[in-house]
Structure formats: C-alpha cells, structure tokens
GROMACS .gro file of C-alpha atoms in nm:
model
   99
    1MET     CA    1  -8.182   5.430  21.088
    2LEU     CA    2  -8.143   5.064  21.174
    3LEU     CA    3  -7.795   5.044  21.020
    4SER     CA    4  -7.676   5.340  21.223
    5LEU     CA    5  -7.816   5.188  21.543
    6PHE     CA    6  -7.733   4.821  21.511
    7LEU     CA    7  -7.422   4.806  21.293
    8GLY     CA    8  -7.117   4.842  21.516
    9SER     CA    9  -6.851   5.100  21.443
   10ASP     CA   10  -6.599   4.825  21.355
   11GLU     CA   11  -6.832   4.680  21.092
   12ARG     CA   12  -6.918   5.026  20.959
   13GLU     CA   13  -6.549   5.115  20.929
   14LYS     CA   14  -6.482   4.784  20.751
   15ILE     CA   15  -6.750   4.857  20.490
   16PHE     CA   16  -6.618   5.205  20.419
   17ALA     CA   17  -6.257   5.084  20.409
   18GLU     CA   18  -6.344   4.811  20.157
   19LEU     CA   19  -6.527   5.060  19.935
   20GLY     CA   20  -6.244   5.311  19.936
   21SER     CA   21  -6.286   5.687  19.948
   22LYS     CA   22  -6.373   5.743  19.579
   23GLU     CA   23  -6.636   5.469  19.571
   24THR     CA   24  -6.777   5.590  19.904
   25ASP     CA   25  -6.799   5.948  19.777
   26ASP     CA   26  -6.959   5.837  19.450
   27THR     CA   27  -7.211   5.619  19.633
   28LEU     CA   28  -7.306   5.894  19.880
   29ALA     CA   29  -7.339   6.145  19.593
   30ALA     CA   30  -7.568   5.901  19.410
   31MET     CA   31  -7.779   5.859  19.726
   32VAL     CA   32  -7.817   6.236  19.762
   33ALA     CA   33  -7.906   6.269  19.392
   34PHE     CA   34  -8.166   5.994  19.430
   35GLY     CA   35  -8.317   6.168  19.733
   36TYR     CA   36  -8.312   6.509  19.561
   37LEU     CA   37  -8.495   6.373  19.258
   38GLY     CA   38  -8.730   6.162  19.471
   39LEU     CA   39  -8.828   6.473  19.669
   40ASP     CA   40  -8.905   6.646  19.339
   41ARG     CA   41  -8.602   6.875  19.381
   42ASP     CA   42  -8.746   7.021  19.702
   43ARG     CA   43  -8.423   7.169  19.844
   44PRO     CA   44  -8.563   7.280  20.183
   45ARG     CA   45  -8.704   6.932  20.245
   46LEU     CA   46  -8.375   6.769  20.142
   47GLU     CA   47  -8.186   7.006  20.371
   48THR     CA   48  -8.412   6.903  20.660
   49CYS     CA   49  -8.361   6.532  20.584
   50ILE     CA   50  -7.983   6.572  20.571
   51GLU     CA   51  -7.987   6.775  20.893
   52HIS     CA   52  -8.188   6.505  21.071
   53GLY     CA   53  -7.957   6.232  20.941
   54VAL     CA   54  -7.640   6.412  21.051
   55LEU     CA   55  -7.796   6.487  21.391
   56GLN     CA   56  -7.888   6.119  21.436
   57GLY     CA   57  -7.536   6.017  21.336
   58ALA     CA   58  -7.378   6.269  21.571
   59ASN     CA   59  -7.581   6.130  21.861
   60VAL     CA   60  -7.581   5.758  21.779
   61ASP     CA   61  -7.346   5.670  22.064
   62LYS     CA   62  -7.513   5.915  22.304
   63LEU     CA   63  -7.870   5.787  22.303
   64PHE     CA   64  -7.903   5.776  22.681
   65GLN     CA   65  -7.678   6.069  22.774
   66SER     CA   66  -7.810   6.411  22.857
   67SER     CA   67  -7.483   6.600  22.815
   68GLY     CA   68  -7.259   6.627  22.514
   69ARG     CA   69  -7.536   6.556  22.267
   70ALA     CA   70  -7.549   6.741  21.937
   71THR     CA   71  -7.857   6.962  21.932
   72ASN     CA   72  -7.844   7.141  21.599
   73VAL     CA   73  -7.718   7.085  21.245
   74ASP     CA   74  -7.732   7.345  20.971
   75VAL     CA   75  -7.735   7.245  20.605
   76SER     CA   76  -7.773   7.489  20.320
   77ILE     CA   77  -7.799   7.383  19.956
   78SER     CA   78  -7.791   7.627  19.670
   79VAL     CA   79  -7.804   7.531  19.304
   80GLU     CA   80  -7.675   7.762  19.033
   81TYR     CA   81  -7.759   7.709  18.668
   82ASN     CA   82  -7.565   7.828  18.368
   83PRO     CA   83  -7.734   7.987  18.190
   84ASP     CA   84  -7.983   8.101  18.455
   85ILE     CA   85  -8.311   8.038  18.270
   86GLU     CA   86  -8.520   8.232  18.523
   87LYS     CA   87  -8.294   8.536  18.492
   88LEU     CA   88  -8.309   8.516  18.112
   89TYR     CA   89  -8.687   8.487  18.123
   90ARG     CA   90  -8.714   8.797  18.346
   91ARG     CA   91  -8.495   8.988  18.101
   92PHE     CA   92  -8.714   8.869  17.813
   93GLU     CA   93  -9.029   8.977  17.998
   94ASP     CA   94  -8.872   9.319  18.061
   95GLY     CA   95  -8.799   9.353  17.687
   96GLN     CA   96  -8.423   9.343  17.737
   97GLU     CA   97  -8.181   9.186  17.493
   98LEU     CA   98  -8.090   8.826  17.572
   99THR     CA   99  -7.747   8.803  17.404
   0.00000   0.00000   0.00000
C-alpha cells in the first residue's frame, strides 16, 4: 500500500520500464503464485485480495475526490486440472471405468 501511495507515477513508470514487459509479467506472476500458495490455494480469498488491490490502484490519485472513483472490481479465478482427479474419483466411486 505504501508504494502505491508514496511512489510517484514517474518513479513507478521508471521501475517498470527498466524491468521490461517480460520481466514485469514474470515477477507479477510469481507474486500471485506466492500469494495463492500462502493463502493455502484459497481462490475466493485471493480473488478478494486482487479485487481490493486493483480498486486501491484505480483510486490512488482520487483519494479526496467524491466523483469518478472506481467503486467495484470483479475478479474470477478458475483452475482446471488435467486429468481432473475429483471427476475421476467420482467415476471410481460410481463404479465406472476410469480409462
């Protein structure tokens, strides 16, 4: 929160420019992975954290304004596994063939 409030946009842009887009994307992906694992893979909680972060970022320059502020952010995360172990287990429990 402090970086978003006290680091000016020029300094923020300089950091991201020096990293480059690939390094920035890799770093942000690693941060999300760290948070996901740290929250014990609790997707709804991670969604809420990301929503709050994006909302704070959207309003960082509008702290004392009453109009034009972002009021809602929607994040949805779904994870698909291949093979779907839960689906295979249900089939096993139902006595169905697994191949």
